[in-house]
PDB file of C-alpha atoms in Angstrom:
ATOM      1  CA  MET A1313      70.470  60.258 150.322  1.00 45.00           C
ATOM      2  CA  SER A1314      72.263  60.132 146.999  1.00 54.00           C
ATOM      3  CA  GLU A1315      71.771  56.379 146.706  1.00 70.00           C
ATOM      4  CA  PRO A1316      68.337  54.718 146.883  1.00 83.00           C
ATOM      5  CA  LEU A1317      67.892  52.306 149.760  1.00 94.00           C
ATOM      6  CA  LYS A1318      67.327  48.665 148.893  1.00 95.00           C
ATOM      7  CA  TYR A1319      65.706  47.609 152.183  1.00 97.00           C
ATOM      8  CA  ARG A1320      62.773  48.967 154.179  1.00 97.00           C
ATOM      9  CA  ARG A1321      63.055  47.007 157.440  1.00 98.00           C
ATOM     10  CA  ILE A1322      66.060  45.062 158.729  1.00 98.00           C
ATOM     11  CA  LEU A1323      67.085  42.909 161.661  1.00 98.00           C
ATOM     12  CA  LEU A1324      70.705  43.430 162.657  1.00 98.00           C
ATOM     13  CA  LYS A1325      72.450  40.674 164.623  1.00 98.00           C
ATOM     14  CA  LEU A1326      75.522  41.979 166.452  1.00 96.00           C
ATOM     15  CA  SER A1327      78.173  39.763 167.968  1.00 90.00           C
ATOM     16  CA  GLY A1328      78.580  40.238 171.707  1.00 91.00           C
ATOM     17  CA  GLU A1329      82.286  39.463 171.446  1.00 87.00           C
ATOM     18  CA  ALA A1330      82.712  42.271 168.929  1.00 83.00           C
ATOM     19  CA  LEU A1331      81.545  44.794 171.535  1.00 90.00           C
ATOM     20  CA  MET A1332      84.709  44.093 173.531  1.00 90.00           C
ATOM     21  CA  GLY A1333      86.870  45.864 170.977  1.00 85.00           C
ATOM     22  CA  ASP A1334      90.387  45.866 172.402  1.00 84.00           C
ATOM     23  CA  GLU A1335      89.157  45.056 175.900  1.00 85.00           C
ATOM     24  CA  ASP A1336      89.422  41.609 177.482  1.00 85.00           C
ATOM     25  CA  TYR A1337      85.859  41.614 178.809  1.00 89.00           C
ATOM     26  CA  GLY A1338      82.667  43.632 178.692  1.00 93.00           C
ATOM     27  CA  ILE A1339      81.995  46.585 176.411  1.00 94.00           C
ATOM     28  CA  ASP A1340      84.395  49.009 174.739  1.00 94.00           C
ATOM     29  CA  PRO A1341      82.569  52.392 174.744  1.00 93.00           C
ATOM     30  CA  LYS A1342      84.261  53.411 171.489  1.00 93.00           C
ATOM     31  CA  VAL A1343      82.979  50.309 169.680  1.00 94.00           C
ATOM     32  CA  ILE A1344      79.390  50.533 170.897  1.00 95.00           C
ATOM     33  CA  GLY A1345      79.397  54.274 170.175  1.00 96.00           C
ATOM     34  CA  ARG A1346      80.508  53.758 166.584  1.00 96.00           C
ATOM     35  CA  LEU A1347      77.914  51.035 166.058  1.00 96.00           C
ATOM     36  CA  ALA A1348      75.207  53.304 167.485  1.00 97.00           C
ATOM     37  CA  ASP A1349      76.296  56.027 165.032  1.00 98.00           C
ATOM     38  CA  GLU A1350      76.003  53.618 162.087  1.00 97.00           C
ATOM     39  CA  ILE A1351      72.601  52.345 163.222  1.00 98.00           C
ATOM     40  CA  LEU A1352      71.304  55.915 163.585  1.00 98.00           C
ATOM     41  CA  GLU A1353      72.686  56.898 160.176  1.00 97.00           C
ATOM     42  CA  VAL A1354      70.666  54.116 158.566  1.00 97.00           C
ATOM     43  CA  ARG A1355      67.563  54.902 160.663  1.00 98.00           C
ATOM     44  CA  LYS A1356      67.703  58.575 159.646  1.00 97.00           C
ATOM     45  CA  ALA A1357      67.912  57.468 156.017  1.00 97.00           C
ATOM     46  CA  GLY A1358      64.521  55.791 156.452  1.00 97.00           C
ATOM     47  CA  VAL A1359      65.297  52.158 157.293  1.00 98.00           C
ATOM     48  CA  GLU A1360      63.318  50.569 160.150  1.00 98.00           C
ATOM     49  CA  ILE A1361      65.576  48.603 162.473  1.00 98.00           C
ATOM     50  CA  GLY A1362      65.458  45.774 164.985  1.00 98.00           C
ATOM     51  CA  VAL A1363      68.634  44.608 166.721  1.00 98.00           C
ATOM     52  CA  VAL A1364      69.676  41.406 168.482  1.00 98.00           C
ATOM     53  CA  ILE A1365      72.988  41.439 170.373  1.00 97.00           C
ATOM     54  CA  GLY A1366      74.773  38.313 171.574  1.00 94.00           C
ATOM     55  CA  GLY A1367      76.144  38.000 175.093  1.00 94.00           C
ATOM     56  CA  GLY A1368      79.531  36.387 174.490  1.00 92.00           C
ATOM     57  CA  ASN A1369      81.442  39.405 175.776  1.00 94.00           C
ATOM     58  CA  ILE A1370      80.007  38.655 179.240  1.00 94.00           C
ATOM     59  CA  PHE A1371      78.742  35.043 179.378  1.00 89.00           C
ATOM     60  CA  ARG A1372      78.199  32.280 176.842  1.00 82.00           C
ATOM     61  CA  GLY A1373      75.813  29.558 177.997  1.00 84.00           C
ATOM     62  CA  ALA A1374      77.483  26.830 175.929  1.00 83.00           C
ATOM     63  CA  GLY A1375      80.902  27.820 177.246  1.00 84.00           C
ATOM     64  CA  LEU A1376      79.712  27.772 180.845  1.00 86.00           C
ATOM     65  CA  ALA A1377      78.136  24.343 180.276  1.00 87.00           C
ATOM     66  CA  ALA A1378      81.393  23.032 178.807  1.00 89.00           C
ATOM     67  CA  ALA A1379      83.125  24.140 182.010  1.00 90.00           C
ATOM     68  CA  GLY A1380      80.728  22.024 184.064  1.00 93.00           C
ATOM     69  CA  MET A1381      77.784  24.310 184.786  1.00 93.00           C
ATOM     70  CA  ASP A1382      74.226  23.106 184.266  1.00 95.00           C
ATOM     71  CA  ARG A1383      73.356  24.007 180.663  1.00 93.00           C
ATOM     72  CA  VAL A1384      70.002  25.594 181.488  1.00 95.00           C
ATOM     73  CA  THR A1385      71.582  27.768 184.192  1.00 94.00           C
ATOM     74  CA  GLY A1386      74.388  28.761 181.820  1.00 94.00           C
ATOM     75  CA  ASP A1387      71.941  29.670 179.082  1.00 94.00           C
ATOM     76  CA  HIS A1388      69.880  31.791 181.480  1.00 95.00           C
ATOM     77  CA  MET A1389      73.055  33.656 182.445  1.00 95.00           C
ATOM     78  CA  GLY A1390      73.791  34.162 178.745  1.00 94.00           C
ATOM     79  CA  MET A1391      70.290  35.580 178.215  1.00 96.00           C
ATOM     80  CA  LEU A1392      70.828  38.075 181.030  1.00 96.00           C
ATOM     81  CA  ALA A1393      74.133  39.083 179.424  1.00 96.00           C
ATOM     82  CA  THR A1394      72.244  40.005 176.245  1.00 97.00           C
ATOM     83  CA  VAL A1395      69.914  42.199 178.313  1.00 97.00           C
ATOM     84  CA  MET A1396      72.933  44.107 179.663  1.00 97.00           C
ATOM     85  CA  ASN A1397      74.291  44.582 176.138  1.00 97.00           C
ATOM     86  CA  ALA A1398      70.896  45.765 174.863  1.00 98.00           C
ATOM     87  CA  LEU A1399      70.637  48.310 177.693  1.00 97.00           C
ATOM     88  CA  ALA A1400      74.123  49.583 176.853  1.00 97.00           C
ATOM     89  CA  MET A1401      73.180  49.985 173.185  1.00 97.00           C
ATOM     90  CA  GLN A1402      69.919  51.705 174.128  1.00 98.00           C
ATOM     91  CA  ASP A1403      71.917  54.184 176.192  1.00 98.00           C
ATOM     92  CA  ALA A1404      74.402  54.808 173.366  1.00 97.00           C
ATOM     93  CA  ILE A1405      71.576  55.410 170.860  1.00 98.00           C
ATOM     94  CA  GLU A1406      69.654  57.738 173.158  1.00 98.00           C
ATOM     95  CA  LYS A1407      72.779  59.762 174.009  1.00 98.00           C
ATOM     96  CA  ARG A1408      72.994  60.480 170.271  1.00 98.00           C
ATOM     97  CA  GLY A1409      69.398  61.669 170.032  1.00 98.00           C
ATOM     98  CA  GLY A1410      67.840  58.434 168.779  1.00 98.00           C
ATOM     99  CA  PHE A1411      64.849  56.552 170.153  1.00 98.00           C
ATOM    100  CA  ALA A1412      65.270  52.962 171.307  1.00 98.00           C
ATOM    101  CA  ARG A1413      63.311  50.339 173.230  1.00 98.00           C
ATOM    102  CA  VAL A1414      64.631  47.170 174.865  1.00 98.00           C
ATOM    103  CA  MET A1415      62.179  44.266 174.654  1.00 98.00           C
ATOM    104  CA  SER A1416      63.096  41.170 176.650  1.00 98.00           C
ATOM    105  CA  ALA A1417      61.948  37.593 176.132  1.00 98.00           C
ATOM    106  CA  LEU A1418      62.377  37.169 179.900  1.00 97.00           C
ATOM    107  CA  PRO A1419      60.143  39.416 182.049  1.00 97.00           C
ATOM    108  CA  ILE A1420      62.368  42.059 183.696  1.00 96.00           C
ATOM    109  CA  HIS A1421      59.877  44.873 184.050  1.00 95.00           C
ATOM    110  CA  ASP A1422      62.135  47.319 185.851  1.00 96.00           C
ATOM    111  CA  VAL A1423      64.609  47.502 182.966  1.00 96.00           C
ATOM    112  CA  ALA A1424      62.856  46.351 179.784  1.00 98.00           C
ATOM    113  CA  GLU A1425      59.497  45.826 178.147  1.00 98.00           C
ATOM    114  CA  ASP A1426      58.187  42.314 177.602  1.00 98.00           C
ATOM    115  CA  PHE A1427      58.471  41.136 174.013  1.00 98.00           C
ATOM    116  CA  ILE A1428      55.023  41.422 172.445  1.00 98.00           C
ATOM    117  CA  ARG A1429      55.101  41.066 168.682  1.00 98.00           C
ATOM    118  CA  ARG A1430      52.443  43.646 167.816  1.00 98.00           C
ATOM    119  CA  ARG A1431      53.955  46.194 170.207  1.00 98.00           C
ATOM    120  CA  ALA A1432      57.408  45.575 168.712  1.00 98.00           C
ATOM    121  CA  ILE A1433      56.090  46.194 165.205  1.00 98.00           C
ATOM    122  CA  ARG A1434      54.392  49.385 166.399  1.00 98.00           C
ATOM    123  CA  HIS A1435      57.642  50.654 167.918  1.00 98.00           C
ATOM    124  CA  ILE A1436      59.442  49.932 164.645  1.00 98.00           C
ATOM    125  CA  GLU A1437      56.733  51.678 162.600  1.00 98.00           C
ATOM    126  CA  LYS A1438      57.128  54.747 164.830  1.00 98.00           C
ATOM    127  CA  GLY A1439      60.822  54.894 163.974  1.00 97.00           C
ATOM    128  CA  ARG A1440      62.163  53.495 167.230  1.00 98.00           C
ATOM    129  CA  ILE A1441      65.108  51.110 167.185  1.00 98.00           C
ATOM    130  CA  VAL A1442      63.957  47.951 168.948  1.00 98.00           C
ATOM    131  CA  LEU A1443      66.608  45.947 170.806  1.00 98.00           C
ATOM    132  CA  PHE A1444      65.447  42.361 171.289  1.00 98.00           C
ATOM    133  CA  ALA A1445      67.073  40.870 174.393  1.00 98.00           C
ATOM    134  CA  ALA A1446      67.192  37.521 176.248  1.00 98.00           C
ATOM    135  CA  GLY A1447      67.181  35.429 173.066  1.00 96.00           C
ATOM    136  CA  ILE A1448      63.863  33.664 172.599  1.00 97.00           C
ATOM    137  CA  GLY A1449      63.524  33.176 176.345  1.00 97.00           C
ATOM    138  CA  ASN A1450      64.363  29.472 176.295  1.00 96.00           C
ATOM    139  CA  PRO A1451      67.628  27.574 176.889  1.00 95.00           C
ATOM    140  CA  PHE A1452      69.354  25.578 174.116  1.00 94.00           C
ATOM    141  CA  PHE A1453      68.611  28.250 171.494  1.00 94.00           C
ATOM    142  CA  THR A1454      71.253  30.721 170.339  1.00 94.00           C
ATOM    143  CA  THR A1455      70.914  34.428 169.722  1.00 96.00           C
ATOM    144  CA  ASP A1456      71.316  33.577 166.009  1.00 96.00           C
ATOM    145  CA  SER A1457      68.031  31.665 166.251  1.00 96.00           C
ATOM    146  CA  ALA A1458      66.519  34.596 168.151  1.00 98.00           C
ATOM    147  CA  ALA A1459      67.622  36.982 165.390  1.00 98.00           C
ATOM    148  CA  ALA A1460      66.082  34.816 162.665  1.00 98.00           C
ATOM    149  CA  LEU A1461      62.852  34.404 164.638  1.00 98.00           C
ATOM    150  CA  ARG A1462      62.465  38.102 165.460  1.00 98.00           C
ATOM    151  CA  ALA A1463      63.266  39.028 161.849  1.00 98.00           C
ATOM    152  CA  VAL A1464      60.452  36.811 160.606  1.00 98.00           C
ATOM    153  CA  GLU A1465      58.060  37.969 163.328  1.00 98.00           C
ATOM    154  CA  VAL A1466      58.460  41.678 162.579  1.00 98.00           C
ATOM    155  CA  GLY A1467      58.478  41.251 158.804  1.00 98.00           C
ATOM    156  CA  ALA A1468      62.078  42.254 158.115  1.00 98.00           C
ATOM    157  CA  ASP A1469      63.297  42.388 154.512  1.00 97.00           C
ATOM    158  CA  LEU A1470      66.823  41.344 155.463  1.00 98.00           C
ATOM    159  CA  LEU A1471      68.720  39.677 158.288  1.00 98.00           C
ATOM    160  CA  LEU A1472      72.267  40.989 158.721  1.00 98.00           C
ATOM    161  CA  LYS A1473      74.918  39.269 160.793  1.00 97.00           C
ATOM    162  CA  ALA A1474      77.663  41.715 161.725  1.00 94.00           C
ATOM    163  CA  THR A1475      80.938  39.990 162.606  1.00 90.00           C
ATOM    164  CA  LYS A1476      84.682  40.617 162.588  1.00 87.00           C
ATOM    165  CA  VAL A1477      85.052  38.708 159.292  1.00 89.00           C
ATOM    166  CA  ASP A1478      84.010  40.042 155.875  1.00 92.00           C
ATOM    167  CA  GLY A1479      81.723  37.154 154.970  1.00 94.00           C
ATOM    168  CA  ILE A1480      81.622  33.354 154.824  1.00 95.00           C
ATOM    169  CA  TYR A1481      84.823  31.535 153.849  1.00 94.00           C
ATOM    170  CA  THR A1482      85.610  28.019 152.671  1.00 90.00           C
ATOM    171  CA  ALA A1483      87.610  27.635 155.919  1.00 88.00           C
ATOM    172  CA  ASP A1484      88.629  29.783 158.873  1.00 86.00           C
ATOM    173  CA  PRO A1485      90.687  32.567 157.222  1.00 87.00           C
ATOM    174  CA  ALA A1486      92.604  33.101 160.469  1.00 84.00           C
ATOM    175  CA  LYS A1487      93.893  29.527 160.295  1.00 89.00           C
ATOM    176  CA  HIS A1488      93.967  28.828 156.549  1.00 89.00           C
ATOM    177  CA  ALA A1489      95.738  31.308 154.293  1.00 89.00           C
ATOM    178  CA  ASP A1490      94.210  29.705 151.182  1.00 92.00           C
ATOM    179  CA  ALA A1491      90.614  30.168 152.389  1.00 91.00           C
ATOM    180  CA  THR A1492      88.417  31.999 149.885  1.00 93.00           C
ATOM    181  CA  ARG A1493      85.294  34.057 150.497  1.00 94.00           C
ATOM    182  CA  TYR A1494      81.905  33.205 149.040  1.00 96.00           C
ATOM    183  CA  ASP A1495      80.018  36.101 147.460  1.00 96.00           C
ATOM    184  CA  HIS A1496      76.732  34.210 147.448  1.00 96.00           C
ATOM    185  CA  LEU A1497      75.367  30.949 148.861  1.00 97.00           C
ATOM    186  CA  THR A1498      71.997  29.270 149.140  1.00 97.00           C
ATOM    187  CA  TYR A1499      70.605  28.313 152.541  1.00 96.00           C
ATOM    188  CA  ASP A1500      71.021  24.622 151.709  1.00 96.00           C
ATOM    189  CA  GLN A1501      74.660  25.110 150.701  1.00 96.00           C
ATOM    190  CA  VAL A1502      75.412  26.707 154.072  1.00 95.00           C
ATOM    191  CA  ILE A1503      73.796  23.768 155.872  1.00 94.00           C
ATOM    192  CA  GLU A1504      75.238  21.006 153.660  1.00 94.00           C
ATOM    193  CA  ARG A1505      78.778  22.406 153.758  1.00 92.00           C
ATOM    194  CA  LYS A1506      78.535  22.923 157.532  1.00 90.00           C
ATOM    195  CA  LEU A1507      79.688  26.524 157.229  1.00 91.00           C
ATOM    196  CA  ALA A1508      79.606  27.663 160.846  1.00 81.00           C
ATOM    197  CA  VAL A1509      78.256  31.177 160.310  1.00 87.00           C
ATOM    198  CA  MET A1510      74.932  30.656 162.109  1.00 91.00           C
ATOM    199  CA  ASP A1511      73.358  27.617 163.684  1.00 91.00           C
ATOM    200  CA  THR A1512      71.305  25.295 161.496  1.00 94.00           C
ATOM    201  CA  ALA A1513      67.995  26.224 163.134  1.00 94.00           C
ATOM    202  CA  ALA A1514      68.493  29.891 162.236  1.00 96.00           C
ATOM    203  CA  ILE A1515      69.469  29.111 158.631  1.00 96.00           C
ATOM    204  CA  ALA A1516      66.501  26.745 158.211  1.00 96.00           C
ATOM    205  CA  LEU A1517      64.063  29.341 159.556  1.00 97.00           C
ATOM    206  CA  CYS A1518      65.368  31.950 157.105  1.00 97.00           C
ATOM    207  CA  ARG A1519      65.138  29.412 154.277  1.00 97.00           C
ATOM    208  CA  ASP A1520      61.559  28.450 155.140  1.00 97.00           C
ATOM    209  CA  HIS A1521      60.499  32.114 155.106  1.00 97.00           C
ATOM    210  CA  ARG A1522      62.706  33.125 152.167  1.00 97.00           C
ATOM    211  CA  LEU A1523      64.429  35.760 154.286  1.00 98.00           C
ATOM    212  CA  PRO A1524      67.731  36.864 152.691  1.00 97.00           C
ATOM    213  CA  MET A1525      70.839  37.222 154.854  1.00 97.00           C
ATOM    214  CA  VAL A1526      74.034  39.226 154.582  1.00 97.00           C
ATOM    215  CA  ILE A1527      77.117  38.396 156.640  1.00 97.00           C
ATOM    216  CA  TYR A1528      79.502  41.360 156.700  1.00 96.00           C
ATOM    217  CA  ASP A1529      82.427  42.944 158.550  1.00 94.00           C
ATOM    218  CA  MET A1530      81.160  45.331 161.220  1.00 92.00           C
ATOM    219  CA  THR A1531      84.660  46.680 161.930  1.00 90.00           C
ATOM    220  CA  VAL A1532      84.718  48.645 158.648  1.00 93.00           C
ATOM    221  CA  PRO A1533      82.993  52.027 159.172  1.00 93.00           C
ATOM    222  CA  GLY A1534      80.109  52.644 156.772  1.00 95.00           C
ATOM    223  CA  ASN A1535      79.520  49.017 155.801  1.00 96.00           C
ATOM    224  CA  LEU A1536      75.968  48.950 157.164  1.00 97.00           C
ATOM    225  CA  MET A1537      74.908  51.857 154.961  1.00 97.00           C
ATOM    226  CA  ARG A1538      76.686  50.304 151.981  1.00 96.00           C
ATOM    227  CA  VAL A1539      74.608  47.139 152.392  1.00 97.00           C
ATOM    228  CA  MET A1540      71.432  49.257 152.615  1.00 97.00           C
ATOM    229  CA  GLN A1541      72.362  50.914 149.320  1.00 95.00           C
ATOM    230  CA  GLY A1542      72.724  47.517 147.648  1.00 94.00           C
ATOM    231  CA  GLU A1543      76.507  47.322 147.422  1.00 94.00           C
ATOM    232  CA  SER A1544      78.018  43.843 147.292  1.00 92.00           C
ATOM    233  CA  ILE A1545      79.419  43.643 150.818  1.00 93.00           C
ATOM    234  CA  GLY A1546      80.301  40.359 152.516  1.00 95.00           C
ATOM    235  CA  THR A1547      78.368  37.181 151.678  1.00 97.00           C
ATOM    236  CA  THR A1548      74.701  37.001 150.714  1.00 97.00           C
ATOM    237  CA  VAL A1549      72.648  33.928 151.565  1.00 97.00           C
ATOM    238  CA  GLY A1550      69.407  33.427 149.670  1.00 95.00           C
ATOM    239  CA  THR A1551      67.218  31.093 147.655  1.00 87.00           C
ATOM    240  CA  HIS A1552      69.510  30.825 144.609  1.00 76.00           C
TER     241      HIS A1552
END
């Protein structure tokens, strides 16, 4: 690598909705393939990687609850959706010669390993990409909270949230033409200003463990490696 890498171990949070690409539902093979390529590029450069993928391209528990379904049932369906996405990403990575393991917070032994923290760390140390599925295994918690928790548990240096927007804005840039992007924010500023980039529990957990975050645009090829090399991409959230 011509550029030194700034981070040793990362946790990448991918939006489930982003996996749809131009499709109306499910997974666009071109999108998941490109993301797998970017993840493997960073892994080959020496970065250890854990991944959490949302399930919004299949089911969202909160959305199902809003439509009248029992919230716990809806959240369990959302957790299973994340397992499907993790299996799809595992397949995409392995087709490209990488090594991946799906670890589920819900026991589904025929398709995934149980999440055991020490085993997860060992997989990561061996260079495997670990895909954390089923959230934290409990309803009422988002995959953002799962990403923050897993990042802390495995000792990640950075939590990245990959979205379709290039950072955190003062308002929704799709609805407000005068919205401006923040280059840097503190955890407390995100919470106090109610900037809906991640839920409050996830932000608070990162703050309490001084885990920096980067919110960046996953639709731009090469952005993940640029973040690893220390380029100013998206919005950074930290202690000051």
